[in-house]
Short mmCIF file of C-alpha atoms and ligand atoms in Angstrom, two decimals:
data_model
loop_
_atom_site.label_atom_id
_atom_site.label_comp_id
_atom_site.label_asym_id
_atom_site.label_seq_id
_atom_site.Cartn_x
_atom_site.Cartn_y
_atom_site.Cartn_z
CA UNK A 30 85.16 103.49 72.05
CA UNK A 31 85.81 104.75 75.29
CA UNK A 32 88.66 103.60 77.51
CA UNK A 33 90.20 104.49 80.93
CA UNK A 34 93.61 105.72 79.98
CA UNK A 35 96.49 106.24 82.81
CA UNK A 36 98.65 109.09 81.30
CA UNK A 37 100.90 109.07 84.32
CA UNK A 38 101.09 108.80 87.95
CA UNK A 39 97.56 109.42 89.46
CA UNK A 40 96.51 110.68 86.36
CA UNK A 41 93.54 109.07 84.76
CA UNK A 42 91.32 110.17 81.57
CA UNK A 43 88.45 108.71 79.85
CA UNK A 44 89.74 108.80 76.29
CA UNK A 45 88.03 108.05 72.84
CA UNK A 46 90.33 105.20 71.28
CA UNK A 47 89.62 103.55 67.95
CA UNK A 48 87.58 100.41 68.04
CA UNK A 49 89.75 97.39 67.77
CA UNK A 50 89.64 95.52 64.33
CA UNK A 51 89.43 91.85 64.52
CA UNK A 52 91.58 89.24 62.77
CA UNK A 53 90.05 86.10 61.53
CA UNK A 54 90.81 84.04 64.55
CA UNK A 55 89.49 86.52 66.91
CA UNK A 56 86.34 87.69 68.49
CA UNK A 57 85.32 91.39 69.55
CA UNK A 58 84.57 91.37 73.06
CA UNK A 59 82.48 93.70 74.87
CA UNK A 60 83.76 94.31 78.51
CA UNK A 61 81.17 94.51 81.14
CA UNK A 62 82.97 94.20 84.16
CA UNK A 63 86.60 94.63 85.58
CA UNK A 64 87.93 93.82 89.12
CA UNK A 65 90.73 96.45 90.21
CA UNK A 66 93.78 94.31 91.36
CA UNK A 67 96.42 95.44 93.85
CA UNK A 68 98.76 95.83 90.93
CA UNK A 69 96.16 98.25 89.02
CA UNK A 70 96.59 100.38 92.30
CA UNK A 71 100.43 100.15 91.99
CA UNK A 72 100.15 101.33 88.44
CA UNK A 73 98.18 104.17 89.47
CA UNK A 74 100.63 105.05 92.34
CA UNK A 75 103.51 104.50 89.98
CA UNK A 76 105.01 101.63 91.79
CA UNK A 77 105.43 99.54 88.76
CA UNK A 78 107.78 99.83 85.74
CA UNK A 79 105.20 99.80 83.14
CA UNK A 80 105.05 102.38 80.52
CA UNK A 81 102.50 105.10 80.34
CA UNK A 82 100.14 105.77 78.71
CA UNK A 83 98.46 102.55 79.66
CA UNK A 84 95.02 100.84 79.65
CA UNK A 85 95.30 98.45 82.67
CA UNK A 86 92.52 96.10 83.81
CA UNK A 87 93.34 92.46 83.44
CA UNK A 88 90.34 90.89 85.80
CA UNK A 89 87.63 91.18 83.08
CA UNK A 90 84.51 89.39 81.71
CA UNK A 91 82.04 90.43 79.09
CA UNK A 92 80.20 89.28 75.96
CA UNK A 93 81.03 88.51 72.28
CA UNK A 94 79.59 91.24 69.93
CA UNK A 95 81.17 89.92 66.47
CA UNK A 96 83.34 86.79 65.51
CA UNK A 97 86.04 86.35 62.90
CA UNK A 98 85.74 84.21 59.95
CA UNK A 99 88.07 81.67 61.23
CA UNK A 100 86.30 81.15 64.69
CA UNK A 101 84.03 77.89 64.85
CA UNK A 102 80.65 79.02 66.17
CA UNK A 103 80.07 75.83 67.71
CA UNK A 104 82.55 76.99 70.40
CA UNK A 105 82.41 80.89 70.28
CA UNK A 106 79.45 82.77 68.89
CA UNK A 107 77.84 86.18 69.37
CA UNK A 108 76.14 86.72 72.55
CA UNK A 109 78.34 84.16 74.62
CA UNK A 110 79.60 85.28 77.95
CA UNK A 111 83.18 85.03 78.26
CA UNK A 112 86.77 85.85 79.94
CA UNK A 113 90.12 85.98 78.60
CA UNK A 114 93.25 84.27 79.52
CA UNK A 115 95.33 87.37 80.00
CA UNK A 116 99.08 86.45 80.15
CA UNK A 117 100.78 87.40 76.83
CA UNK A 118 102.47 84.14 76.60
CA UNK A 119 104.42 83.43 73.42
CA UNK A 120 103.17 79.67 72.98
CA UNK A 121 106.82 78.68 71.54
CA UNK A 122 109.14 78.73 74.47
CA UNK A 123 109.87 75.71 76.82
CA UNK A 124 107.64 76.99 79.70
CA UNK A 125 104.68 77.39 77.21
CA UNK A 126 105.18 74.07 75.87
CA UNK A 127 105.31 72.38 79.27
CA UNK A 128 101.89 74.12 80.65
CA UNK A 129 103.74 77.01 82.66
CA UNK A 130 102.57 79.91 80.62
CA UNK A 131 103.04 81.80 83.71
CA UNK A 132 106.65 81.56 83.38
CA UNK A 133 106.88 82.37 79.55
CA UNK A 134 110.25 84.09 78.83
CA UNK A 135 108.57 86.47 76.40
CA UNK A 136 106.22 88.09 78.99
CA UNK A 137 108.35 90.57 80.34
CA UNK A 138 109.19 91.99 76.46
CA UNK A 139 105.48 92.16 75.83
CA UNK A 140 103.84 95.46 74.85
CA UNK A 141 101.45 94.73 77.77
CA UNK A 142 103.94 96.05 79.89
CA UNK A 143 106.42 98.20 78.03
CA UNK A 144 105.07 99.98 74.85
CA UNK A 145 107.46 102.97 73.48
CA UNK A 146 105.23 103.42 70.54
CA UNK A 147 101.74 103.72 72.29
CA UNK A 148 99.50 102.20 74.64
CA UNK A 149 100.79 99.45 77.03
CA UNK A 150 98.36 97.29 79.21
CA UNK A 151 95.86 94.42 79.34
CA UNK A 152 93.00 96.68 78.11
CA UNK A 153 90.40 95.35 80.48
CA UNK A 154 89.43 98.89 81.14
CA UNK A 155 88.15 99.80 77.75
CA UNK A 156 84.78 99.39 76.15
CA UNK A 157 85.89 96.57 73.67
CA UNK A 158 88.90 94.34 73.23
CA UNK A 159 89.85 91.91 70.33
CA UNK A 160 90.67 88.44 71.67
CA UNK A 161 91.94 85.24 70.00
CA UNK A 162 89.43 82.76 70.39
CA UNK A 163 92.06 80.28 71.82
CA UNK A 164 92.42 82.45 74.74
CA UNK A 165 88.45 82.60 75.60
CA UNK A 166 86.50 80.63 78.08
CA UNK A 167 82.65 80.42 78.39
CA UNK A 168 80.42 81.37 81.06
CA UNK A 169 76.78 80.29 81.56
CA UNK A 170 74.70 83.47 80.96
CA UNK A 171 73.14 83.42 84.54
CA UNK A 172 76.49 83.98 86.14
CA UNK A 173 76.71 87.85 86.67
CA UNK A 174 79.60 89.40 84.90
CA UNK A 175 80.82 90.83 88.40
CA UNK A 176 81.29 87.19 89.29
CA UNK A 177 83.08 85.97 86.28
CA UNK A 178 85.51 88.94 86.48
CA UNK A 179 86.98 86.97 89.51
CA UNK A 180 88.08 84.37 87.13
CA UNK A 181 91.89 85.86 86.84
CA UNK A 182 92.31 86.54 90.42
CA UNK A 183 90.93 82.74 91.47
CA UNK A 184 92.92 81.26 88.68
CA UNK A 185 96.15 82.71 90.43
CA UNK A 186 95.03 81.15 93.83
CA UNK A 187 94.32 77.87 91.99
CA UNK A 188 97.69 77.83 90.74
CA UNK A 189 99.12 78.40 94.43
CA UNK A 190 96.52 76.05 96.18
CA UNK A 191 96.88 73.02 93.75
CA UNK A 192 100.92 73.12 93.97
CA UNK A 193 100.76 72.19 97.67
CA UNK A 194 98.97 68.92 96.84
CA UNK A 195 97.22 69.27 100.25
CA UNK A 196 96.15 66.41 102.21
CA UNK A 197 92.87 65.90 104.04
CA UNK A 198 93.10 67.10 107.55
CA UNK A 199 96.34 69.05 107.23
CA UNK A 200 96.87 72.24 108.79
CA UNK A 201 96.81 75.10 106.40
CA UNK A 202 97.77 78.59 107.78
CA UNK A 203 96.93 81.43 105.38
CA UNK A 204 98.65 84.86 106.04
CA UNK A 205 96.24 87.94 105.18
CA UNK A 206 92.63 88.06 104.78
CA UNK A 207 92.21 90.23 101.86
CA UNK A 208 90.41 89.09 98.87
CA UNK A 209 93.63 86.73 97.80
CA UNK A 210 93.82 85.36 101.30
CA UNK A 211 90.21 84.67 101.42
CA UNK A 212 90.23 82.82 98.38
CA UNK A 213 93.17 80.65 99.59
CA UNK A 214 90.81 80.02 102.57
CA UNK A 215 88.06 78.86 100.37
CA UNK A 216 90.23 76.67 97.95
CA UNK A 217 92.12 75.08 100.72
CA UNK A 218 88.75 74.36 102.64
CA UNK A 219 87.58 72.47 99.44
CA UNK A 220 90.85 70.46 99.67
CA UNK A 221 89.77 69.02 103.15
CA UNK A 222 92.38 71.03 105.30
CA UNK A 223 92.01 72.75 108.57
CA UNK A 224 92.36 76.34 107.90
CA UNK A 225 94.10 78.81 110.22
CA UNK A 226 94.08 82.72 109.19
CA UNK A 227 96.47 85.28 110.53
CA UNK A 228 94.87 88.73 110.19
CA UNK A 229 94.92 91.70 112.35
CA UNK A 230 91.64 93.07 111.19
CA UNK A 231 88.53 91.69 112.88
CA UNK A 232 86.06 92.15 110.14
CA UNK A 233 88.17 89.88 107.80
CA UNK A 234 88.73 87.38 110.45
CA UNK A 235 85.00 87.00 110.90
CA UNK A 236 84.71 86.74 107.03
CA UNK A 237 87.22 84.06 106.78
CA UNK A 238 85.44 82.04 109.68
CA UNK A 239 82.16 82.29 107.61
CA UNK A 240 83.97 81.33 104.34
CA UNK A 241 85.74 78.24 106.15
CA UNK A 242 88.49 79.02 108.50
CA UNK A 243 88.43 77.08 111.56
CA UNK A 244 90.55 79.20 113.71
CA UNK A 245 91.64 82.75 113.07
CA UNK A 246 94.06 84.99 115.15
CA UNK A 247 95.50 88.75 115.40
CA UNK A 248 99.27 88.54 114.70
CA UNK A 249 99.79 91.78 116.42
CA UNK A 250 97.90 90.82 119.65
CA UNK A 251 100.00 87.82 120.57
CA UNK A 252 103.19 85.73 119.98
CA UNK A 253 101.79 84.59 116.64
CA UNK A 254 104.59 81.81 116.01
CA UNK A 255 103.99 80.39 119.64
CA UNK A 256 100.27 80.39 119.21
CA UNK A 257 100.53 78.41 115.77
CA UNK A 258 102.97 75.77 117.68
CA UNK A 259 100.41 75.47 120.17
CA UNK A 260 97.50 74.96 118.04
CA UNK A 261 99.51 72.13 116.01
CA UNK A 262 101.10 70.08 118.69
CA UNK A 263 104.20 72.02 118.56
CA UNK A 264 104.85 71.48 114.78
CA UNK A 265 103.66 74.51 112.97
CA UNK A 266 101.41 74.44 109.80
CA UNK A 267 102.04 71.59 107.17
CA UNK A 268 101.34 74.42 104.36
CA UNK A 269 101.73 78.17 104.84
CA UNK A 270 100.44 80.50 102.14
CA UNK A 271 101.64 84.30 102.55
CA UNK A 272 99.45 86.77 100.61
CA UNK A 273 101.00 89.84 102.19
CA UNK A 274 103.72 92.10 100.57
CA UNK A 275 105.45 92.93 103.71
CA UNK A 276 109.07 90.92 103.68
CA UNK A 277 109.20 91.04 107.72
CA UNK A 278 105.75 88.86 107.34
CA UNK A 279 107.49 86.63 104.60
CA UNK A 280 109.95 85.78 107.35
CA UNK A 281 107.24 84.74 109.73
CA UNK A 282 105.61 82.61 107.04
CA UNK A 283 108.67 80.30 107.30
CA UNK A 284 108.81 80.43 111.14
CA UNK A 285 104.99 79.40 111.04
CA UNK A 286 105.96 76.43 108.96
CA UNK A 287 106.14 72.69 110.30
CA UNK A 288 109.27 70.28 109.49
CA UNK A 289 108.74 68.65 106.37
CA UNK A 290 106.14 71.49 105.66
CA UNK A 291 105.78 74.13 102.60
CA UNK A 292 105.78 77.78 102.60
CA UNK A 293 104.37 79.52 99.59
CA UNK A 294 105.23 83.19 98.77
CA UNK A 295 102.23 84.06 96.76
CA UNK A 296 102.36 87.93 96.94
CA UNK A 297 105.01 89.90 95.52
CA UNK A 298 107.30 91.58 98.07
CA UNK A 299 107.06 95.62 98.42
CA UNK A 300 109.71 96.73 98.99
CA UNK A 301 111.47 93.55 97.77
CA UNK A 302 114.26 93.39 100.74
CA UNK A 303 116.21 90.38 101.11
CA UNK A 304 114.57 88.08 103.77
CA UNK A 305 116.92 86.19 106.29
CA UNK A 306 116.25 82.70 105.70
CA UNK A 307 117.52 79.63 108.13
CA UNK A 308 118.72 77.31 105.04
CA UNK A 309 120.12 74.78 107.78
CA UNK A 310 116.29 74.47 108.92
CA UNK A 311 115.53 74.09 105.45
CA UNK A 312 118.02 71.46 105.18
CA UNK A 313 117.44 69.51 108.37
CA UNK A 314 113.72 69.83 108.61
CA UNK A 315 113.22 69.23 104.77
CA UNK A 316 111.09 72.50 104.51
CA UNK A 317 110.00 73.54 101.10
CA UNK A 318 109.92 77.32 100.21
CA UNK A 319 108.60 78.46 96.93
CA UNK A 320 106.86 80.96 94.93
CA UNK A 321 103.62 81.15 93.01
CA UNK A 322 102.65 83.72 90.36
CA UNK A 323 100.01 84.23 87.82
CA UNK A 324 97.50 81.79 86.51
CA UNK A 325 98.40 79.12 83.94
CA UNK A 326 95.97 78.37 80.89
CA UNK A 327 95.19 74.89 83.08
CA UNK A 328 94.28 76.86 86.22
CA UNK A 329 92.22 79.72 84.26
CA UNK A 330 90.04 76.77 83.03
CA UNK A 331 89.92 75.26 86.72
CA UNK A 332 88.69 78.90 88.08
CA UNK A 333 86.13 78.90 85.40
CA UNK A 334 84.70 75.70 86.51
CA UNK A 335 84.82 76.61 90.30
CA UNK A 336 82.76 79.86 89.70
CA UNK A 337 80.43 78.63 86.90
CA UNK A 338 79.45 75.68 89.01
CA UNK A 339 78.91 77.85 92.15
CA UNK A 340 81.76 75.60 93.93
CA UNK A 341 83.19 78.83 95.06
CA UNK A 342 81.09 81.66 95.60
CA UNK A 343 82.80 84.98 95.64
CA UNK A 344 79.89 87.20 96.64
CA UNK A 345 81.19 88.10 100.04
CA UNK A 346 84.38 89.32 98.22
CA UNK A 347 82.85 91.85 95.99
CA UNK A 348 82.61 95.50 97.57
CA UNK A 349 81.79 98.01 95.43
CA UNK A 350 81.01 98.62 91.74
CA UNK A 351 81.59 101.75 89.77
CA UNK A 352 80.74 103.04 86.56
CA UNK A 353 83.81 103.39 84.27
CA UNK A 354 83.01 107.24 84.07
CA UNK A 355 84.07 107.31 87.97
CA UNK A 356 87.32 105.48 87.46
CA UNK A 357 89.13 108.06 89.56
CA UNK A 358 86.71 107.40 92.49
CA UNK A 359 86.99 103.67 91.81
CA UNK A 360 90.78 103.77 92.12
CA UNK A 361 90.84 106.04 95.16
CA UNK A 362 88.04 103.70 96.87
CA UNK A 363 90.11 100.52 95.94
CA UNK A 364 93.29 101.90 97.63
CA UNK A 365 91.74 101.91 101.13
CA UNK A 366 93.42 99.05 102.99
CA UNK A 367 90.13 97.60 104.26
CA UNK A 368 88.56 97.44 100.89
CA UNK A 369 87.77 93.96 99.26
CA UNK A 370 87.04 93.68 95.42
CA UNK A 371 86.25 97.00 93.39
CA UNK A 372 84.77 96.37 90.15
CA UNK A 373 84.37 98.83 87.33
CA UNK A 374 81.44 98.19 84.85
CA UNK A 375 80.83 99.26 81.22
CA UNK A 376 77.28 99.42 80.23
ZN1 ZN B 3 95.71 90.72 89.60
ZN1 ZN B 4 106.28 81.37 76.12
#
């Protein structure tokens, strides 16, 4: 089979790799679509600590072409369209036992990230992958593979938005109108909030309004904190989701948040500089500052329901698709700051 192998910083080759062999409890999945994540771009640019050679790609969908002897065909069979839960959680640690697989203590030791003896990676950018049936989720066949490939990023956003326990009519401020920010807009809207978006790019602000944002503004053009206070009777937003990587904006996220409100640091920070925090205000205003990372098994399931039932329509977030043979072009295209989701397809 062919795979997109990253052999070093900004070095990509299409290589012939051995076909994966499946165990009794696994299926062979033919990958049809894989979304490029900011994390894949950081791999490409060498801004991660993962080892090369690497087969990246963790936002993928495809179909089953073979099933192991122990897989129950009532649940998964040849021809089914599926996605895979991608966190290499051990299933044994305290976090795995309490539904927080995204915090599994073994994940960082996984060969997914560091493999001194061979390829690291999630393997979404290969033609085939062997998958444990317990990690699979089924999609109706009418959902395009380019849509089901959004399951993983949307599941990260489900994890973020669900943890805020948003109440009807609350003010929710989303910082950043990229794919992750816009998915926060859609999910917070479904929870009955009034959505405010902070985003410098006008085209993205317009898209956010189409997807449910009530108010959008350019944070570069005015005193953004004063504006948010003015929009909320001087209080600030009840919930703030920061989807941008800039530490200065993480500080602003806390300033946007009302007394008694919650600030969510959804994005990793690059560079990860310390952010000055007014812990006196955290105390006296009962502010909550927390982070969210990755999807859990449960939010993955929820994400599949949202996409499969058409409750979230990601069509407008899909930017451009490239055949896997044009992988370099796809990465270069996805690197442009104005890009939405770039998808690599396998025939
Ligand atoms: Zn991702
Ligand atoms: Zn674990």
